[in-house]
Amino acid sequence: MGRFSRLWPFGPPSAAGAEGVDQGSSALARRVLMVCTGNICRSPTAEAVLRAKLEQAGLGDRVAVASAGTTGWHEGEAPDPRARQHALLRGYDLSALRARALRPEDYERHDLILAMDEGHLAHLQAHAPAGSRARLQPLLAYARRFAGTAEVPDPYYGPPQGFEQVLDLVEDACEGLVACLAAELPAGSAG
């Protein structure tokens, strides 16, 4: 657990909301944002996987999860059909998610913003407002089975196996992140 505690040293969460979670809940303790390029493959997959893993761990009502892209190329679109298909085969439903671009307020709204690759991390760092509260990290910093893997590769232009690789990496990293959160937050609702 020492590795994870170094990855998550936050103070109290912000009062701002995150999509998809009852923001009036006093039990909400953390907000996480997943980021890729267009918010149609990797980051929505990571959003759905993390939500499912948090629910399994009894932390679904304590952590808000959202996703965004570094660009607005696909604003309002559903995730890529291939990402939806491969995710559904593993029990993750991406159908309700819609792409959106990263916004300046995301740096205040979220405690942790996780990048899918080094380019996304550089973008996040370059666009972070001065004094931003969000911690910026690669998602794979939380990987255990794939420790040492630096990036979640973009499957968009590749073969179907690329979407399976994304799921393998994302599931591993999300399990590591949930383990860190479980050590920090009590399970269930505080109310």
PDB file of C-alpha atoms in Angstrom:
ATOM      1  CA  MET A   1       0.000   0.000   0.000  1.00  0.00           C
ATOM      2  CA  GLY A   2       2.943   2.379   0.401  1.00  0.00           C
ATOM      3  CA  ARG A   3       3.127   2.929  -3.346  1.00  0.00           C
ATOM      4  CA  PHE A   4      -0.532   3.952  -3.488  1.00  0.00           C
ATOM      5  CA  SER A   5      -0.448   6.243  -0.484  1.00  0.00           C
ATOM      6  CA  ARG A   6       2.238   8.272  -2.251  1.00  0.00           C
ATOM      7  CA  LEU A   7      -0.066   8.551  -5.253  1.00  0.00           C
ATOM      8  CA  TRP A   8      -3.093   9.949  -3.421  1.00  0.00           C
ATOM      9  CA  PRO A   9      -2.135  12.633  -0.851  1.00  0.00           C
ATOM     10  CA  PHE A  10      -5.171  14.924  -0.971  1.00  0.00           C
ATOM     11  CA  GLY A  11      -6.825  17.326   1.363  1.00  0.00           C
ATOM     12  CA  PRO A  12     -10.596  17.738   1.588  1.00  0.00           C
ATOM     13  CA  PRO A  13     -12.603  17.433  -1.649  1.00  0.00           C
ATOM     14  CA  SER A  14     -13.980  20.487  -3.417  1.00  0.00           C
ATOM     15  CA  ALA A  15     -17.631  21.461  -3.171  1.00  0.00           C
ATOM     16  CA  ALA A  16     -18.059  21.511  -6.964  1.00  0.00           C
ATOM     17  CA  GLY A  17     -19.902  18.667  -8.666  1.00  0.00           C
ATOM     18  CA  ALA A  18     -18.935  15.999 -11.179  1.00  0.00           C
ATOM     19  CA  GLU A  19     -21.225  14.542 -13.808  1.00  0.00           C
ATOM     20  CA  GLY A  20     -23.321  11.514 -12.959  1.00  0.00           C
ATOM     21  CA  VAL A  21     -23.201  11.680  -9.153  1.00  0.00           C
ATOM     22  CA  ASP A  22     -25.580  13.152  -6.584  1.00  0.00           C
ATOM     23  CA  GLN A  23     -23.518  16.170  -5.606  1.00  0.00           C
ATOM     24  CA  GLY A  24     -25.715  16.906  -2.605  1.00  0.00           C
ATOM     25  CA  SER A  25     -24.407  13.776  -0.915  1.00  0.00           C
ATOM     26  CA  SER A  26     -22.272  14.490   2.114  1.00  0.00           C
ATOM     27  CA  ALA A  27     -20.743  11.045   1.577  1.00  0.00           C
ATOM     28  CA  LEU A  28     -18.978  12.078  -1.649  1.00  0.00           C
ATOM     29  CA  ALA A  29     -15.290  12.110  -0.793  1.00  0.00           C
ATOM     30  CA  ARG A  30     -13.338  12.192  -4.064  1.00  0.00           C
ATOM     31  CA  ARG A  31     -13.715  13.156  -7.714  1.00  0.00           C
ATOM     32  CA  VAL A  32     -11.703  11.491 -10.463  1.00  0.00           C
ATOM     33  CA  LEU A  33     -11.498  12.534 -14.130  1.00  0.00           C
ATOM     34  CA  MET A  34     -10.144  10.231 -16.860  1.00  0.00           C
ATOM     35  CA  VAL A  35      -8.622  11.983 -19.896  1.00  0.00           C
ATOM     36  CA  CYS A  36      -7.678  10.883 -23.424  1.00  0.00           C
ATOM     37  CA  THR A  37      -7.702  12.688 -26.778  1.00  0.00           C
ATOM     38  CA  GLY A  38     -11.293  12.609 -28.056  1.00  0.00           C
ATOM     39  CA  ASN A  39     -13.106  11.015 -25.094  1.00  0.00           C
ATOM     40  CA  ILE A  40     -14.519   8.219 -27.256  1.00  0.00           C
ATOM     41  CA  CYS A  41     -12.255   5.209 -26.563  1.00  0.00           C
ATOM     42  CA  ARG A  42      -9.857   5.100 -23.644  1.00  0.00           C
ATOM     43  CA  SER A  43     -11.202   7.621 -21.142  1.00  0.00           C
ATOM     44  CA  PRO A  44     -14.875   6.563 -21.310  1.00  0.00           C
ATOM     45  CA  THR A  45     -13.715   2.962 -20.945  1.00  0.00           C
ATOM     46  CA  ALA A  46     -11.695   3.960 -17.883  1.00  0.00           C
ATOM     47  CA  GLU A  47     -14.667   5.903 -16.489  1.00  0.00           C
ATOM     48  CA  ALA A  48     -16.996   2.901 -16.764  1.00  0.00           C
ATOM     49  CA  VAL A  49     -14.433   0.440 -15.426  1.00  0.00           C
ATOM     50  CA  LEU A  50     -13.588   2.597 -12.412  1.00  0.00           C
ATOM     51  CA  ARG A  51     -17.279   3.134 -11.611  1.00  0.00           C
ATOM     52  CA  ALA A  52     -17.898  -0.628 -11.701  1.00  0.00           C
ATOM     53  CA  LYS A  53     -14.858  -1.419  -9.561  1.00  0.00           C
ATOM     54  CA  LEU A  54     -15.866   1.252  -7.024  1.00  0.00           C
ATOM     55  CA  GLU A  55     -19.366  -0.233  -6.810  1.00  0.00           C
ATOM     56  CA  GLN A  56     -17.908  -3.704  -6.248  1.00  0.00           C
ATOM     57  CA  ALA A  57     -15.756  -2.312  -3.431  1.00  0.00           C
ATOM     58  CA  GLY A  58     -18.679  -0.488  -1.787  1.00  0.00           C
ATOM     59  CA  LEU A  59     -17.257   2.931  -2.679  1.00  0.00           C
ATOM     60  CA  GLY A  60     -19.579   3.886  -5.529  1.00  0.00           C
ATOM     61  CA  ASP A  61     -21.350   6.505  -3.432  1.00  0.00           C
ATOM     62  CA  ARG A  62     -18.080   8.015  -2.220  1.00  0.00           C
ATOM     63  CA  VAL A  63     -16.222   8.699  -5.472  1.00  0.00           C
ATOM     64  CA  ALA A  64     -17.490  10.579  -8.535  1.00  0.00           C
ATOM     65  CA  VAL A  65     -15.981   9.516 -11.846  1.00  0.00           C
ATOM     66  CA  ALA A  66     -16.121  11.375 -15.164  1.00  0.00           C
ATOM     67  CA  SER A  67     -14.120  11.538 -18.388  1.00  0.00           C
ATOM     68  CA  ALA A  68     -13.095  14.155 -20.934  1.00  0.00           C
ATOM     69  CA  GLY A  69     -10.905  14.637 -23.976  1.00  0.00           C
ATOM     70  CA  THR A  70      -8.049  17.031 -24.547  1.00  0.00           C
ATOM     71  CA  THR A  71      -9.943  18.072 -27.696  1.00  0.00           C
ATOM     72  CA  GLY A  72     -13.593  18.692 -28.481  1.00  0.00           C
ATOM     73  CA  TRP A  73     -13.508  16.781 -31.775  1.00  0.00           C
ATOM     74  CA  HIS A  74     -16.268  14.393 -30.688  1.00  0.00           C
ATOM     75  CA  GLU A  75     -18.244  16.651 -28.319  1.00  0.00           C
ATOM     76  CA  GLY A  76     -21.636  15.076 -27.545  1.00  0.00           C
ATOM     77  CA  GLU A  77     -20.897  11.792 -29.333  1.00  0.00           C
ATOM     78  CA  ALA A  78     -21.251   8.348 -27.808  1.00  0.00           C
ATOM     79  CA  PRO A  79     -18.077   6.302 -27.334  1.00  0.00           C
ATOM     80  CA  ASP A  80     -16.690   4.480 -30.367  1.00  0.00           C
ATOM     81  CA  PRO A  81     -18.882   1.450 -31.205  1.00  0.00           C
ATOM     82  CA  ARG A  82     -15.869  -0.867 -30.905  1.00  0.00           C
ATOM     83  CA  ALA A  83     -15.062   0.461 -27.428  1.00  0.00           C
ATOM     84  CA  ARG A  84     -18.705  -0.040 -26.432  1.00  0.00           C
ATOM     85  CA  GLN A  85     -18.774  -3.580 -27.843  1.00  0.00           C
ATOM     86  CA  HIS A  86     -15.561  -4.755 -26.184  1.00  0.00           C
ATOM     87  CA  ALA A  87     -16.484  -3.128 -22.870  1.00  0.00           C
ATOM     88  CA  LEU A  88     -19.939  -4.729 -22.912  1.00  0.00           C
ATOM     89  CA  LEU A  89     -18.367  -8.161 -23.391  1.00  0.00           C
ATOM     90  CA  ARG A  90     -16.693  -7.592 -20.002  1.00  0.00           C
ATOM     91  CA  GLY A  91     -19.812  -6.204 -18.365  1.00  0.00           C
ATOM     92  CA  TYR A  92     -19.201  -2.458 -18.721  1.00  0.00           C
ATOM     93  CA  ASP A  93     -21.928  -0.352 -20.354  1.00  0.00           C
ATOM     94  CA  LEU A  94     -20.624   2.804 -22.066  1.00  0.00           C
ATOM     95  CA  SER A  95     -23.867   3.591 -23.914  1.00  0.00           C
ATOM     96  CA  ALA A  96     -24.965   6.510 -21.705  1.00  0.00           C
ATOM     97  CA  LEU A  97     -21.604   8.287 -21.854  1.00  0.00           C
ATOM     98  CA  ARG A  98     -21.030  11.273 -24.158  1.00  0.00           C
ATOM     99  CA  ALA A  99     -17.769  12.902 -25.181  1.00  0.00           C
ATOM    100  CA  ARG A 100     -16.810  16.295 -23.861  1.00  0.00           C
ATOM    101  CA  ALA A 101     -13.700  18.414 -23.855  1.00  0.00           C
ATOM    102  CA  LEU A 102     -11.615  19.157 -20.788  1.00  0.00           C
ATOM    103  CA  ARG A 103     -12.667  22.457 -19.187  1.00  0.00           C
ATOM    104  CA  PRO A 104     -10.688  24.842 -16.956  1.00  0.00           C
ATOM    105  CA  GLU A 105     -13.063  24.168 -14.048  1.00  0.00           C
ATOM    106  CA  ASP A 106     -12.163  20.465 -14.176  1.00  0.00           C
ATOM    107  CA  TYR A 107      -8.903  21.331 -12.444  1.00  0.00           C
ATOM    108  CA  GLU A 108     -10.865  22.597  -9.433  1.00  0.00           C
ATOM    109  CA  ARG A 109     -13.780  20.182  -9.588  1.00  0.00           C
ATOM    110  CA  HIS A 110     -11.682  17.002  -9.546  1.00  0.00           C
ATOM    111  CA  ASP A 111      -9.182  15.784  -6.982  1.00  0.00           C
ATOM    112  CA  LEU A 112      -7.382  13.496  -9.401  1.00  0.00           C
ATOM    113  CA  ILE A 113      -7.087  13.811 -13.184  1.00  0.00           C
ATOM    114  CA  LEU A 114      -5.677  10.695 -14.819  1.00  0.00           C
ATOM    115  CA  ALA A 115      -4.076  10.748 -18.267  1.00  0.00           C
ATOM    116  CA  MET A 116      -4.054   7.783 -20.628  1.00  0.00           C
ATOM    117  CA  ASP A 117      -0.663   8.633 -22.119  1.00  0.00           C
ATOM    118  CA  GLU A 118       2.301  10.972 -21.769  1.00  0.00           C
ATOM    119  CA  GLY A 119       0.919  13.401 -24.368  1.00  0.00           C
ATOM    120  CA  HIS A 120      -2.288  13.783 -22.383  1.00  0.00           C
ATOM    121  CA  LEU A 121      -0.327  14.290 -19.170  1.00  0.00           C
ATOM    122  CA  ALA A 122       1.786  16.990 -20.835  1.00  0.00           C
ATOM    123  CA  HIS A 123      -1.404  18.668 -22.101  1.00  0.00           C
ATOM    124  CA  LEU A 124      -2.938  18.567 -18.625  1.00  0.00           C
ATOM    125  CA  GLN A 125       0.191  20.046 -17.074  1.00  0.00           C
ATOM    126  CA  ALA A 126       0.465  22.775 -19.715  1.00  0.00           C
ATOM    127  CA  HIS A 127      -3.171  23.845 -19.310  1.00  0.00           C
ATOM    128  CA  ALA A 128      -3.494  23.587 -15.528  1.00  0.00           C
ATOM    129  CA  PRO A 129      -4.482  26.933 -14.026  1.00  0.00           C
ATOM    130  CA  ALA A 130      -2.062  28.382 -11.484  1.00  0.00           C
ATOM    131  CA  GLY A 131      -2.843  27.014  -8.034  1.00  0.00           C
ATOM    132  CA  SER A 132      -4.937  24.161  -9.418  1.00  0.00           C
ATOM    133  CA  ARG A 133      -5.995  21.660  -6.746  1.00  0.00           C
ATOM    134  CA  ALA A 134      -6.148  18.594  -9.010  1.00  0.00           C
ATOM    135  CA  ARG A 135      -3.354  16.055  -8.913  1.00  0.00           C
ATOM    136  CA  LEU A 136      -2.314  15.105 -12.453  1.00  0.00           C
ATOM    137  CA  GLN A 137      -1.024  11.579 -13.035  1.00  0.00           C
ATOM    138  CA  PRO A 138      -0.929   8.798 -15.589  1.00  0.00           C
ATOM    139  CA  LEU A 139      -3.663   6.240 -14.978  1.00  0.00           C
ATOM    140  CA  LEU A 140      -1.105   3.462 -15.203  1.00  0.00           C
ATOM    141  CA  ALA A 141       0.688   4.792 -12.122  1.00  0.00           C
ATOM    142  CA  TYR A 142      -1.848   2.599 -10.307  1.00  0.00           C
ATOM    143  CA  ALA A 143      -1.238  -0.545 -12.393  1.00  0.00           C
ATOM    144  CA  ARG A 144      -0.042  -3.657 -10.607  1.00  0.00           C
ATOM    145  CA  ARG A 145       0.059  -6.499 -13.127  1.00  0.00           C
ATOM    146  CA  PHE A 146       1.218  -4.073 -15.803  1.00  0.00           C
ATOM    147  CA  ALA A 147       3.486  -2.011 -13.553  1.00  0.00           C
ATOM    148  CA  GLY A 148       6.121  -0.359 -15.681  1.00  0.00           C
ATOM    149  CA  THR A 149       3.789   0.117 -18.660  1.00  0.00           C
ATOM    150  CA  ALA A 150       3.762   3.847 -19.315  1.00  0.00           C
ATOM    151  CA  GLU A 151       0.730   4.377 -21.539  1.00  0.00           C
ATOM    152  CA  VAL A 152      -2.690   3.070 -22.462  1.00  0.00           C
ATOM    153  CA  PRO A 153      -2.267   2.902 -26.258  1.00  0.00           C
ATOM    154  CA  ASP A 154      -4.851   4.475 -28.557  1.00  0.00           C
ATOM    155  CA  PRO A 155      -6.852   1.643 -30.180  1.00  0.00           C
ATOM    156  CA  TYR A 156      -8.729   3.871 -32.637  1.00  0.00           C
ATOM    157  CA  TYR A 157      -6.761   3.097 -35.807  1.00  0.00           C
ATOM    158  CA  GLY A 158      -5.706  -0.423 -34.861  1.00  0.00           C
ATOM    159  CA  PRO A 159      -7.156  -3.925 -34.848  1.00  0.00           C
ATOM    160  CA  PRO A 160      -9.892  -5.110 -32.433  1.00  0.00           C
ATOM    161  CA  GLN A 161      -7.257  -6.539 -30.066  1.00  0.00           C
ATOM    162  CA  GLY A 162      -6.292  -2.960 -29.239  1.00  0.00           C
ATOM    163  CA  PHE A 163      -9.600  -2.463 -27.435  1.00  0.00           C
ATOM    164  CA  GLU A 164      -8.962  -5.631 -25.432  1.00  0.00           C
ATOM    165  CA  GLN A 165      -5.500  -4.363 -24.504  1.00  0.00           C
ATOM    166  CA  VAL A 166      -7.039  -1.072 -23.350  1.00  0.00           C
ATOM    167  CA  LEU A 167      -9.452  -3.008 -21.125  1.00  0.00           C
ATOM    168  CA  ASP A 168      -6.659  -5.173 -19.695  1.00  0.00           C
ATOM    169  CA  LEU A 169      -4.570  -2.125 -18.774  1.00  0.00           C
ATOM    170  CA  VAL A 170      -7.484  -0.039 -17.520  1.00  0.00           C
ATOM    171  CA  GLU A 171      -8.909  -2.839 -15.370  1.00  0.00           C
ATOM    172  CA  ASP A 172      -5.525  -3.382 -13.746  1.00  0.00           C
ATOM    173  CA  ALA A 173      -4.951   0.315 -13.047  1.00  0.00           C
ATOM    174  CA  CYS A 174      -8.490   0.833 -11.769  1.00  0.00           C
ATOM    175  CA  GLU A 175      -8.107  -2.117  -9.388  1.00  0.00           C
ATOM    176  CA  GLY A 176      -4.959  -0.472  -8.038  1.00  0.00           C
ATOM    177  CA  LEU A 177      -6.691   2.883  -7.684  1.00  0.00           C
ATOM    178  CA  VAL A 178      -9.658   1.294  -5.901  1.00  0.00           C
ATOM    179  CA  ALA A 179      -7.270  -0.457  -3.506  1.00  0.00           C
ATOM    180  CA  CYS A 180      -5.762   2.925  -2.684  1.00  0.00           C
ATOM    181  CA  LEU A 181      -9.178   4.502  -2.198  1.00  0.00           C
ATOM    182  CA  ALA A 182     -10.432   1.597  -0.100  1.00  0.00           C
ATOM    183  CA  ALA A 183      -7.489   2.053   2.245  1.00  0.00           C
ATOM    184  CA  GLU A 184      -8.291   5.752   2.567  1.00  0.00           C
ATOM    185  CA  LEU A 185     -12.098   5.861   2.590  1.00  0.00           C
ATOM    186  CA  PRO A 186     -14.533   3.811   4.651  1.00  0.00           C
ATOM    187  CA  ALA A 187     -16.920   1.738   2.516  1.00  0.00           C
ATOM    188  CA  GLY A 188     -20.570   2.696   2.172  1.00  0.00           C
ATOM    189  CA  SER A 189     -22.390   5.939   2.746  1.00  0.00           C
ATOM    190  CA  ALA A 190     -21.398   8.270   5.547  1.00  0.00           C
ATOM    191  CA  GLY A 191     -24.980   9.486   5.837  1.00  0.00           C
TER     192      GLY A 191
END
